[in-house]
Coordinates of N, CA and C in Angstrom, one line a residue:
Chain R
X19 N 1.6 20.4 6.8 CA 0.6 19.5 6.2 C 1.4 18.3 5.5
X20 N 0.9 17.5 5.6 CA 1.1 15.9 5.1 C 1.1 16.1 3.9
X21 N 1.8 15.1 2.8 CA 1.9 15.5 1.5 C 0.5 14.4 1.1
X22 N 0.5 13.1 1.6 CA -0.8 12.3 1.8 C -1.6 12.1 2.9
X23 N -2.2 12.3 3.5 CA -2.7 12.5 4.6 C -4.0 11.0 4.7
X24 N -4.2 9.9 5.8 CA -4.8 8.6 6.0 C -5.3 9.0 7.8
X25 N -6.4 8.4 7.9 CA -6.7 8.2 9.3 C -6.1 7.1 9.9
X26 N -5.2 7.1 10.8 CA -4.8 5.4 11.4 C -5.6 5.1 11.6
X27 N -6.8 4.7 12.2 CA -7.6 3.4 12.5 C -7.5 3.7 13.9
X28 N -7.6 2.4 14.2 CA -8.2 1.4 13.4 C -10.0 1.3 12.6
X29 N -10.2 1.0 12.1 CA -11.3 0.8 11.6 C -11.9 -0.2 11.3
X30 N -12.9 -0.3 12.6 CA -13.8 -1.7 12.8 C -15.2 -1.5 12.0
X31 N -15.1 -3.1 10.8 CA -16.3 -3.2 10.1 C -16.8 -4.5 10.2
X32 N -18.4 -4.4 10.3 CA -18.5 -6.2 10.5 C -18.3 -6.8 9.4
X33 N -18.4 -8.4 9.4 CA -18.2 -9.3 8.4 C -19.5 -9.0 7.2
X34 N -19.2 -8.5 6.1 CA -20.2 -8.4 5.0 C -20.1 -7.3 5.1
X35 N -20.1 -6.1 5.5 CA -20.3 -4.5 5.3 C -19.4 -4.0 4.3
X36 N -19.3 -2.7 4.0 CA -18.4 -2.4 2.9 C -17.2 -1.3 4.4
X37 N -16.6 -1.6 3.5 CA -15.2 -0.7 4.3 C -15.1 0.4 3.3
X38 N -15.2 1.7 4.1 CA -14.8 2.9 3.1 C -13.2 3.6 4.1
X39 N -11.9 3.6 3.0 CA -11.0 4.4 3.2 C -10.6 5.5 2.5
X40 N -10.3 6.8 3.3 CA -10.0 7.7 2.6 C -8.7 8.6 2.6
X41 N -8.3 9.1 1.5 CA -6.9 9.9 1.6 C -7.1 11.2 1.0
X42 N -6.6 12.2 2.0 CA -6.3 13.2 0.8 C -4.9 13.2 0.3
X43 N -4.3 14.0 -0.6 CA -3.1 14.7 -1.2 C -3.4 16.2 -1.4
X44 N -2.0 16.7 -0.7 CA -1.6 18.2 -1.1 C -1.3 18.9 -2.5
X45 N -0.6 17.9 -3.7 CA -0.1 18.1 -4.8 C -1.2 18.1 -5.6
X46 N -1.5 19.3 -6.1 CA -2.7 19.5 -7.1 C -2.3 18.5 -8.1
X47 N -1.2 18.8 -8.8 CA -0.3 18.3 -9.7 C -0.2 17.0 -10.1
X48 N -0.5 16.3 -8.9 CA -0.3 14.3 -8.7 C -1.2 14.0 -10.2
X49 N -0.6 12.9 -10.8 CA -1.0 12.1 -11.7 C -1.9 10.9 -11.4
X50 N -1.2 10.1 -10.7 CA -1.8 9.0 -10.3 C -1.9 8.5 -8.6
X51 N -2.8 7.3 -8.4 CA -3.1 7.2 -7.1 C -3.5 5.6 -6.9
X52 N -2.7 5.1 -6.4 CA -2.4 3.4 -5.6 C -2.8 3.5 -4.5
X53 N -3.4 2.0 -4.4 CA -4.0 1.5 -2.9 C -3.2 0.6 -2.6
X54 N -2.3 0.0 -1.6 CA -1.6 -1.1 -1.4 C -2.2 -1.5 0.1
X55 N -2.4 -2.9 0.1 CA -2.6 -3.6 1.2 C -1.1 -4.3 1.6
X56 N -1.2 -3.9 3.3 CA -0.1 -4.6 3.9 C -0.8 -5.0 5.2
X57 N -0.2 -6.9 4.7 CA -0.4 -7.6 6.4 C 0.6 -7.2 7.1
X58 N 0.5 -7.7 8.6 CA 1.4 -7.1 9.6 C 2.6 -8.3 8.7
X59 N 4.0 -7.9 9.0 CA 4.7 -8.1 8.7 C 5.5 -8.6 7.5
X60 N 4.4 -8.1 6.2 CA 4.8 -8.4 5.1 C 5.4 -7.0 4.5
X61 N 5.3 -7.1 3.0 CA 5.1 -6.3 2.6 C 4.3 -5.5 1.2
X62 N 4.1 -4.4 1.3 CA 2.7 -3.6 0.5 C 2.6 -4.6 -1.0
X63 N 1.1 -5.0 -1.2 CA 0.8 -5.3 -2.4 C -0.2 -4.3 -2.9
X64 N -0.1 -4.4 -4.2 CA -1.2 -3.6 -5.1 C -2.4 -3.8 -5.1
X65 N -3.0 -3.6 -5.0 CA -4.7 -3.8 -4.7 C -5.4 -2.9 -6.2
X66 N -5.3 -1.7 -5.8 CA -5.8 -0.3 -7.2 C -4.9 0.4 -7.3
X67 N -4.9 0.7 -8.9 CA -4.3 1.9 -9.3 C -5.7 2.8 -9.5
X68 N -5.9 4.3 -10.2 CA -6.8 5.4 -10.8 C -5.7 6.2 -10.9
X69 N -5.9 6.7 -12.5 CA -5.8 8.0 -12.9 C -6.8 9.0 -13.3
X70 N -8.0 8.8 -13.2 CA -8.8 9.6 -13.7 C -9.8 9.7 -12.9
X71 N -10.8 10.6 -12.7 CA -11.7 11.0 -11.8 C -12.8 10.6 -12.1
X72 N -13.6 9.9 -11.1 CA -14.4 9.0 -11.3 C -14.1 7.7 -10.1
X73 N -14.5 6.8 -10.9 CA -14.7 5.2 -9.7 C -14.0 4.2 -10.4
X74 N -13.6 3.1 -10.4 CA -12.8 2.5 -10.8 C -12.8 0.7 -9.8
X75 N -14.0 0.0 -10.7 CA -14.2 -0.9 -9.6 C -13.2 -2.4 -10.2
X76 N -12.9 -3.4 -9.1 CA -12.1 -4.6 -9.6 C -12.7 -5.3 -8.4
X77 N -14.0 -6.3 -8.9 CA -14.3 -7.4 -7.8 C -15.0 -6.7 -6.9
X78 N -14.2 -6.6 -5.9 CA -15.1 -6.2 -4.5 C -14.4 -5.1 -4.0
X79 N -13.6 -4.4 -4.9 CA -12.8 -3.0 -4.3 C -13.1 -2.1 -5.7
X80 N -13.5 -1.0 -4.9 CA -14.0 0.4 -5.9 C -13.0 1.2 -5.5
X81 N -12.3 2.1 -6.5 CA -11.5 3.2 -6.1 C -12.2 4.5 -6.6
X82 N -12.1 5.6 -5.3 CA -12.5 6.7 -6.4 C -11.7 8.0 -6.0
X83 N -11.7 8.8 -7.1 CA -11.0 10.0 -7.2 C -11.6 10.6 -7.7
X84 N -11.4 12.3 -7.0 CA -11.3 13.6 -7.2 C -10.4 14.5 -7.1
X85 N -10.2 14.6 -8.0 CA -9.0 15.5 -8.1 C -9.3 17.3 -7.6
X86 N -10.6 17.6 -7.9 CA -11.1 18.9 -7.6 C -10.7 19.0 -5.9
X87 N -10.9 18.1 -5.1 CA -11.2 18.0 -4.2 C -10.0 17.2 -3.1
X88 N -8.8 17.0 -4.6 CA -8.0 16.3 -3.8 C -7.9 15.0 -3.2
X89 N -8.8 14.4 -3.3 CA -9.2 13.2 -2.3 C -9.8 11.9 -3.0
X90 N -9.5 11.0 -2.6 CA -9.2 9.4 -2.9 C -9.5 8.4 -1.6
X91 N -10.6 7.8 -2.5 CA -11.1 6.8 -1.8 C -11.1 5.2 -2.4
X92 N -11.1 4.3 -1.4 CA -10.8 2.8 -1.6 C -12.6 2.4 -0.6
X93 N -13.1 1.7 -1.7 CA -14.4 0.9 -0.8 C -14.4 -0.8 -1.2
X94 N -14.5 -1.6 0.2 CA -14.3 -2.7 0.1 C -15.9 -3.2 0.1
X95 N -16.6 -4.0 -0.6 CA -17.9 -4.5 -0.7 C -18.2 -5.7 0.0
X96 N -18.4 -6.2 0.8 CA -18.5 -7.7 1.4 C -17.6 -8.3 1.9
X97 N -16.6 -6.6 3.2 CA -15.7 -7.4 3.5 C -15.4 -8.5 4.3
X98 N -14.6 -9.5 4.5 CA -14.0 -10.5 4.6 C -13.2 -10.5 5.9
X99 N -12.9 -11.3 7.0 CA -12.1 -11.2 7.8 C -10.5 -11.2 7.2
X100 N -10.6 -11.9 6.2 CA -9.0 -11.8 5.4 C -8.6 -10.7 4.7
X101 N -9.5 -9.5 4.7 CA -9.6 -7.7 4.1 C -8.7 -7.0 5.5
X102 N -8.6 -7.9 6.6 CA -8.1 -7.0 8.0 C -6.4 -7.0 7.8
X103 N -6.0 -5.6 7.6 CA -4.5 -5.4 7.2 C -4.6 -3.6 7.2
X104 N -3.5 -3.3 6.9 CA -3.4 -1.4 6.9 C -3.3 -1.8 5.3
X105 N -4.2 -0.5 4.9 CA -4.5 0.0 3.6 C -3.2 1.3 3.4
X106 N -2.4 1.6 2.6 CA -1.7 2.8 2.3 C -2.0 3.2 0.9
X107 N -2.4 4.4 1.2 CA -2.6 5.5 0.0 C -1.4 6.1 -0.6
X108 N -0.9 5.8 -1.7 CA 0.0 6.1 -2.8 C 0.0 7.5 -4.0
X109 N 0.0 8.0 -3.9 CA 0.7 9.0 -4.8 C 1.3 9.4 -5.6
X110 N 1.3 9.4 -6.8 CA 2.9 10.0 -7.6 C 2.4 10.9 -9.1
X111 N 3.3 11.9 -9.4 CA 3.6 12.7 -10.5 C 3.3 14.4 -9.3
X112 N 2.7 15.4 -10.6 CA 3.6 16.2 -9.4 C 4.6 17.1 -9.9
X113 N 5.0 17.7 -8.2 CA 6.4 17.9 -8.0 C 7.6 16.5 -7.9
X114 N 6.8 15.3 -7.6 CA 7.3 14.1 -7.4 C 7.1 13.1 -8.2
X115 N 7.2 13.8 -10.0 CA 7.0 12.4 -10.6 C 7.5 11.4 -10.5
X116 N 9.2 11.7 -10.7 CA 9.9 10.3 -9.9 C 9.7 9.3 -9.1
X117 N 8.7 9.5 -8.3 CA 8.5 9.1 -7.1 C 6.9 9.0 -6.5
X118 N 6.8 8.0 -5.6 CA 5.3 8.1 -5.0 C 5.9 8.5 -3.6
X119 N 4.5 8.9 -3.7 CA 4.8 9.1 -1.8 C 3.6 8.5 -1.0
X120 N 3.9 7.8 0.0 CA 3.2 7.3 0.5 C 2.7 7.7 1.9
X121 N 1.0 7.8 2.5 CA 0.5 8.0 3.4 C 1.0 7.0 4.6
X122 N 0.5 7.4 5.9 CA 0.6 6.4 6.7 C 0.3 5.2 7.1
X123 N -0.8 4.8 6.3 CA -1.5 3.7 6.3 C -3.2 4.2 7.7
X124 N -3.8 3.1 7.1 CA -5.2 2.8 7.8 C -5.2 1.7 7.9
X125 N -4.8 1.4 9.5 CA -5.6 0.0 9.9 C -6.8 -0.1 10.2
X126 N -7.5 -1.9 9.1 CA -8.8 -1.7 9.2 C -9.1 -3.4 9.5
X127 N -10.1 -3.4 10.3 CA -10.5 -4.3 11.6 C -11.5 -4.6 10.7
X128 N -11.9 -6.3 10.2 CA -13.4 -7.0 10.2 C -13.4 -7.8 10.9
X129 N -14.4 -7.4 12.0 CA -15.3 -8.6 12.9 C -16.1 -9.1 12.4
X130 N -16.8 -10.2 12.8 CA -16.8 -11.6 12.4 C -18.3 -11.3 13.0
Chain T
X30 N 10.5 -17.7 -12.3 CA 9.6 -17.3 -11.7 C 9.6 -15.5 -11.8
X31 N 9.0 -14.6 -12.4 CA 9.5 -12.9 -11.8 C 9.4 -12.7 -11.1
X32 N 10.2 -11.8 -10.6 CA 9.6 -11.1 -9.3 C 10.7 -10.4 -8.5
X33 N 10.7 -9.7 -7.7 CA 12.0 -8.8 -7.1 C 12.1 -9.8 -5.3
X34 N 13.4 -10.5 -5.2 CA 14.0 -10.9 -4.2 C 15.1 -9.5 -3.3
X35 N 14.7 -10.0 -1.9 CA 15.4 -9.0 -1.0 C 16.4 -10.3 -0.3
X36 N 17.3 -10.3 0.0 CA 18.3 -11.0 1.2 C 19.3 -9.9 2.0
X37 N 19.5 -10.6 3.2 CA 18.1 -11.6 3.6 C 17.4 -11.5 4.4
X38 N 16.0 -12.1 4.5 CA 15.0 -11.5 5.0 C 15.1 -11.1 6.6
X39 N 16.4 -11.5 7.2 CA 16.1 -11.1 9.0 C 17.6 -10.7 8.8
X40 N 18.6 -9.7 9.8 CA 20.0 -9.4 9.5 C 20.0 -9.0 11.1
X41 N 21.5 -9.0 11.7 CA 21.4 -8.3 13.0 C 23.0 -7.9 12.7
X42 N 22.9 -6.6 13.4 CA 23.7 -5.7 13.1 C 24.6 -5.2 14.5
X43 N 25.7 -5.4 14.6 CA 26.4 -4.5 15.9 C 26.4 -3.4 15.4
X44 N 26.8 -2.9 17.1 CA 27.0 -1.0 16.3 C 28.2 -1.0 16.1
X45 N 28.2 -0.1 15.1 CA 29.4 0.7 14.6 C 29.8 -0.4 13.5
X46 N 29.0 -1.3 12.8 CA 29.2 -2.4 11.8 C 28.2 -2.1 10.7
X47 N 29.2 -1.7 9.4 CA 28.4 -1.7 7.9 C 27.6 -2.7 7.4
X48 N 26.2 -2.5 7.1 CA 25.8 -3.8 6.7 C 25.3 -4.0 5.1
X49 N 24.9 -5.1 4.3 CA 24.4 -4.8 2.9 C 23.2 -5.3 2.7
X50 N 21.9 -4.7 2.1 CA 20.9 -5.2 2.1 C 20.8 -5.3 0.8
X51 N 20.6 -6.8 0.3 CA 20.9 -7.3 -1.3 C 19.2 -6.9 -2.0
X52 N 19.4 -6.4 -3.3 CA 17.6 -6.3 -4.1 C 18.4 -6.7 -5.5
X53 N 17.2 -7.7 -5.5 CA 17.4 -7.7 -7.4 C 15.8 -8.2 -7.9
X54 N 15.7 -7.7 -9.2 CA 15.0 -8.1 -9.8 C 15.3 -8.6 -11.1
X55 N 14.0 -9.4 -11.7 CA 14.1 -9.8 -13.0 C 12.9 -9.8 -13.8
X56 N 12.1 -8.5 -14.1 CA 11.3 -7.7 -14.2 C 11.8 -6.8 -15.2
X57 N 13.0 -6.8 -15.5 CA 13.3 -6.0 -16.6 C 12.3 -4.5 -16.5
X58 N 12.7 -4.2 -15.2 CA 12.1 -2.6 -15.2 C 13.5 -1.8 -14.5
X59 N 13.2 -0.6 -15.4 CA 14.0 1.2 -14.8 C 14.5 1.1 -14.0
X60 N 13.7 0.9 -13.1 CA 13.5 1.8 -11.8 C 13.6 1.5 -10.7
X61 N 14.4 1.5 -9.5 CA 14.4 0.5 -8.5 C 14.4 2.0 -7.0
X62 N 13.7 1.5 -6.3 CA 13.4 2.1 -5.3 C 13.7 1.4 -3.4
X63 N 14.3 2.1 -3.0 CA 14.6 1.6 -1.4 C 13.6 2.4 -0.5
X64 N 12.9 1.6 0.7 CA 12.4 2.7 1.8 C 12.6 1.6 2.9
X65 N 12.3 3.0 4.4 CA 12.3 2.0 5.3 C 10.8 2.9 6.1
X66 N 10.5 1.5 6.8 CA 9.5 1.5 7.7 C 9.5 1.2 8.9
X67 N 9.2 2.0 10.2 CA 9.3 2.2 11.2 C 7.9 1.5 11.8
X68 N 7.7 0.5 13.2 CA 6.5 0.5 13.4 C 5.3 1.5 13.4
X69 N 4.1 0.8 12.9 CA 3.1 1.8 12.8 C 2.9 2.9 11.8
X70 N 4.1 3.2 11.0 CA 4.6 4.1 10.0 C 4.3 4.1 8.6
X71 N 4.3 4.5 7.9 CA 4.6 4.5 6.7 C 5.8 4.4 5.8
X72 N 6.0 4.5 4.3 CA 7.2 4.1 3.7 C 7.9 5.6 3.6
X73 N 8.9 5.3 3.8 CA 10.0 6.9 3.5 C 10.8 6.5 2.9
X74 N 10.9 6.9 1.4 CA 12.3 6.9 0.8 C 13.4 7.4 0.6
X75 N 14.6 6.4 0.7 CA 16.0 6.7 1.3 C 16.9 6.6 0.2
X76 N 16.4 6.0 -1.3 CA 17.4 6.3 -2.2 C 16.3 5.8 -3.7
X77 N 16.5 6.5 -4.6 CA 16.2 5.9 -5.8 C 16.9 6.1 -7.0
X78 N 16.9 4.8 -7.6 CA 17.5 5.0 -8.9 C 16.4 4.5 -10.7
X79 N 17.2 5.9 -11.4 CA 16.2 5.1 -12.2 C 16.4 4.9 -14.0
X80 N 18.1 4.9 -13.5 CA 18.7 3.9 -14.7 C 20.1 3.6 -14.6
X81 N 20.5 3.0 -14.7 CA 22.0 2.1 -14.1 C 23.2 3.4 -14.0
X82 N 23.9 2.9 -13.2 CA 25.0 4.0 -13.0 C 24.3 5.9 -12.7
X83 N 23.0 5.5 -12.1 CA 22.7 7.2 -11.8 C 21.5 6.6 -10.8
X84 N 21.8 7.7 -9.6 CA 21.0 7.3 -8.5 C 20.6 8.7 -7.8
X85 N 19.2 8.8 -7.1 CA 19.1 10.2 -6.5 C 18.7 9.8 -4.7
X86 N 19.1 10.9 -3.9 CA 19.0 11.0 -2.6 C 17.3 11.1 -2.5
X87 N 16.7 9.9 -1.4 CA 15.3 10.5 -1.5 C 15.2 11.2 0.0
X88 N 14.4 10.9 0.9 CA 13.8 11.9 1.9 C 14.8 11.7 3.2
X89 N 14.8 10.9 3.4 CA 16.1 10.3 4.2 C 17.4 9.8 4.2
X90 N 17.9 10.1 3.2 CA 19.1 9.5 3.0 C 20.3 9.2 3.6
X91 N 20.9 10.1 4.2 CA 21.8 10.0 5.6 C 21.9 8.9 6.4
X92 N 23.1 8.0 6.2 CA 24.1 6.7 6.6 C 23.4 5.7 5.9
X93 N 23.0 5.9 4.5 CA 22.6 5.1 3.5 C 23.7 5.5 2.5
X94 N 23.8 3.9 1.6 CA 24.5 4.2 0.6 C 24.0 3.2 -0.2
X95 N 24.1 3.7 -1.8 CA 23.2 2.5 -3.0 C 24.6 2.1 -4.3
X96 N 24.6 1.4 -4.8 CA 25.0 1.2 -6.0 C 23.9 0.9 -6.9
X97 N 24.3 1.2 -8.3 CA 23.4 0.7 -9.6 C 24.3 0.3 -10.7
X98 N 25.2 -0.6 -10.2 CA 26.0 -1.4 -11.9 C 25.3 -2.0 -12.7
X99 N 24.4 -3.1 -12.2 CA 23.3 -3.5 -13.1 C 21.9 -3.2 -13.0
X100 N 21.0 -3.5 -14.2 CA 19.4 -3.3 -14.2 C 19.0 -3.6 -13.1
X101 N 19.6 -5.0 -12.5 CA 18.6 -6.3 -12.4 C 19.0 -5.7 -10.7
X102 N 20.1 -5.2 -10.4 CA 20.6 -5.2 -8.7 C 20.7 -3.7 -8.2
X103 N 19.9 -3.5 -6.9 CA 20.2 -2.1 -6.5 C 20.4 -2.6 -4.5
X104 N 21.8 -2.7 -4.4 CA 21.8 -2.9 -2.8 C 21.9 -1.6 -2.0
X105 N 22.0 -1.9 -1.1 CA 21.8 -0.8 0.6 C 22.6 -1.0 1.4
X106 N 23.7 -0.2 1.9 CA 24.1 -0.4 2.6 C 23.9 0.3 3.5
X107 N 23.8 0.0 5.3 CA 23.8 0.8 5.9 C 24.8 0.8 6.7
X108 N 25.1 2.2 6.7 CA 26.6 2.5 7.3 C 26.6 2.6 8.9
X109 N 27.5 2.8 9.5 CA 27.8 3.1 11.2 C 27.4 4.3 11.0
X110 N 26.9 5.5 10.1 CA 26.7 6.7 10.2 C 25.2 6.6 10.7
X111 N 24.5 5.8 10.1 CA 23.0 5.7 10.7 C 22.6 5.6 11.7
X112 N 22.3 6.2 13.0 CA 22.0 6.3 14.3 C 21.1 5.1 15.1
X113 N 20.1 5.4 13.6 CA 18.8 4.5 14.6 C 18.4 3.2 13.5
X114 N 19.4 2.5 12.8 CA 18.6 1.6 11.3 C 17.9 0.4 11.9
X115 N 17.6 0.3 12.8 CA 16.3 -0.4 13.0 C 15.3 -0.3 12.8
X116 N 15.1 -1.2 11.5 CA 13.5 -1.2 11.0 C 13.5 -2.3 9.7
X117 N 12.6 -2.0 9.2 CA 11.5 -2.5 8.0 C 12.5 -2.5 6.5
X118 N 13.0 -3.0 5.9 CA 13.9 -2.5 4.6 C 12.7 -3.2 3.4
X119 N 12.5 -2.4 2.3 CA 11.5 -2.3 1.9 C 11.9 -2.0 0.1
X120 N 12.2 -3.3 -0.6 CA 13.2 -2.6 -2.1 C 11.6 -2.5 -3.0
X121 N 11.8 -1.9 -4.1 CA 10.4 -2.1 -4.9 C 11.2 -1.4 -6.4
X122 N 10.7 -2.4 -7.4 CA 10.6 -1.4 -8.8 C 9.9 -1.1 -9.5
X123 N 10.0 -0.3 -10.6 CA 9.1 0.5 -11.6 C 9.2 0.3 -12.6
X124 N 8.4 -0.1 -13.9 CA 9.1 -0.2 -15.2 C 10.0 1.0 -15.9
X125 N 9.2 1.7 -15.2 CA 10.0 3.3 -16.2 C 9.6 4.1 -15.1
X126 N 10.5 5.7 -15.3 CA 10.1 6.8 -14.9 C 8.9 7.4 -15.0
X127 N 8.3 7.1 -15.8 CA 7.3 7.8 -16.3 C 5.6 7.6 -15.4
X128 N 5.3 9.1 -15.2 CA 4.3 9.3 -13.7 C 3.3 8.4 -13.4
X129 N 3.1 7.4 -14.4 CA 1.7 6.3 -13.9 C 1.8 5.1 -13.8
X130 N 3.2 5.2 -13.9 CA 3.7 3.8 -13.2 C 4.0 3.3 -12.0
X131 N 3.0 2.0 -11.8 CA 3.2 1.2 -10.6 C 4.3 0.5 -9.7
X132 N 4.5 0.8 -8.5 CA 5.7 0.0 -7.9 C 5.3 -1.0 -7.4
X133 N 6.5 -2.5 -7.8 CA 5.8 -3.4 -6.8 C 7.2 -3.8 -6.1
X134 N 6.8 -4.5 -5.1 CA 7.5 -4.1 -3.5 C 8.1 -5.8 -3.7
X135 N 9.6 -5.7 -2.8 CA 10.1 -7.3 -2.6 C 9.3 -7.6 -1.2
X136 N 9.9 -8.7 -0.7 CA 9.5 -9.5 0.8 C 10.3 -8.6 1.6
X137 N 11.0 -7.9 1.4 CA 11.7 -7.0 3.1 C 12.8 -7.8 3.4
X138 N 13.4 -7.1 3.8 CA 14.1 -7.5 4.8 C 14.3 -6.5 6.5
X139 N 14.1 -7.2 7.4 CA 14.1 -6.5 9.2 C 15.3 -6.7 9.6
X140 N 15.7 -5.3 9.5 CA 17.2 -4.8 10.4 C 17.1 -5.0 11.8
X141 N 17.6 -5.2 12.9 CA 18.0 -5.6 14.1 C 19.2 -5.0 14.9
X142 N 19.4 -3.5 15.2 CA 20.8 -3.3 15.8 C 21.0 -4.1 16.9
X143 N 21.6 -5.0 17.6 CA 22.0 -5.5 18.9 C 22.6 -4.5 19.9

């Protein structure tokens, strides 16, 4: 098993709909949990942090966590053709506080 | 301006030739982290350090090599031991160790063996 586990995609949503992505983690343990957006050939920016369980909204991106349940989610509200990039789910504390670990990413598609 | 710079951003490499992938920041943070990314992949980390002069092996480390003399600089080298270093080079830092801290990522640099 995956220490973060992401669906690749791609994930086609039309222009205005909300985009829901989801991750689980293995580490009961984990502290915190980042969403980083990456265009093709750049590299990952921050988008959300959460540490606490619950929702955690900024603009047009809600993050939510459960920790019972392991699993973390990113919802985009009125996405945007310029929202189309792989989303990677972040991780860290743990057995791996030092360290995040990162999922494989979710490419996600807005049509127009 | 802050921010963490990678050079340089494109490199091509023969085989059996050592190369150095330069990171610095000026962020006045801990923590400095290396990974590489393979198409379609995600980030795997190949070295981190997270205070000058002391560095640890992350998931991949093999025909990687790091220094940490200063805060601000943590390079990469990649050796002829590396089989396959074609890919994504990927520096990022942390203010501190401590578990709720955010990493933020330079511009990359893309290795090229010929």
């Amino acid at each position: 098993q995956k220490e973060v586990e992401q669906n690749s995609g791609p994930l086609s949503v039309p222009e205005g709909a909300i985009a829901s992505l989801n991750c689980t983690y293995s580490d009961r343990g984990s502290q915190s949990f980042f969403w980083y957006r990456q265009y093709s050939g750049k590299s990952p920016e921050l988008i959300m942090f959460i540490y606490s369980n619950g929702d955690k909204e900024d603009g047009r991106f809600t993050a939510q966590l459960n920790k019972a349940s392991q699993y973390v989610s990113l919802l985009i509200r009125d996405s945007q053709p310029s929202d189309s990039a792989t989303y990677l789910c972040a991780v860290r504390g743990g057995s791996s506080a030092s360290k995040i670990i990162f999922g494989s990413g979710t490419r996600l598609s807005i049509r127009p | 301006d802050g921010g963490i710079t990678q050079s340089p951003k494109y490199l091509f490499r023969k085989e059996g030739q050592n190369v150095t992938l330069s990171c610095e920041q000026n962020l006045n943070h801990d923590a400095m982290y290396w990974y590489r990314q393979d198409p379609g992949q995600g980030l795997r980390l190949i070295y981190y350090s997270q205070i000058v002069n002391d560095f640890q092996k992350g998931d991949i480390a093999e025909g990687y090599s790091v220094s940490r003399e200063k805060k601000e600089s943590f390079p990469l080298t990649v050796t002829s031991a590396q089989k396959n270093p074609t890919a994504f080079y990927l520096c990022a830092s942390s203010p501190s160790r401590r578990g709720t801290d955010t990493q933020y990522f330079g511009p990359g640099t893309r290795l090229t063996v010929l």
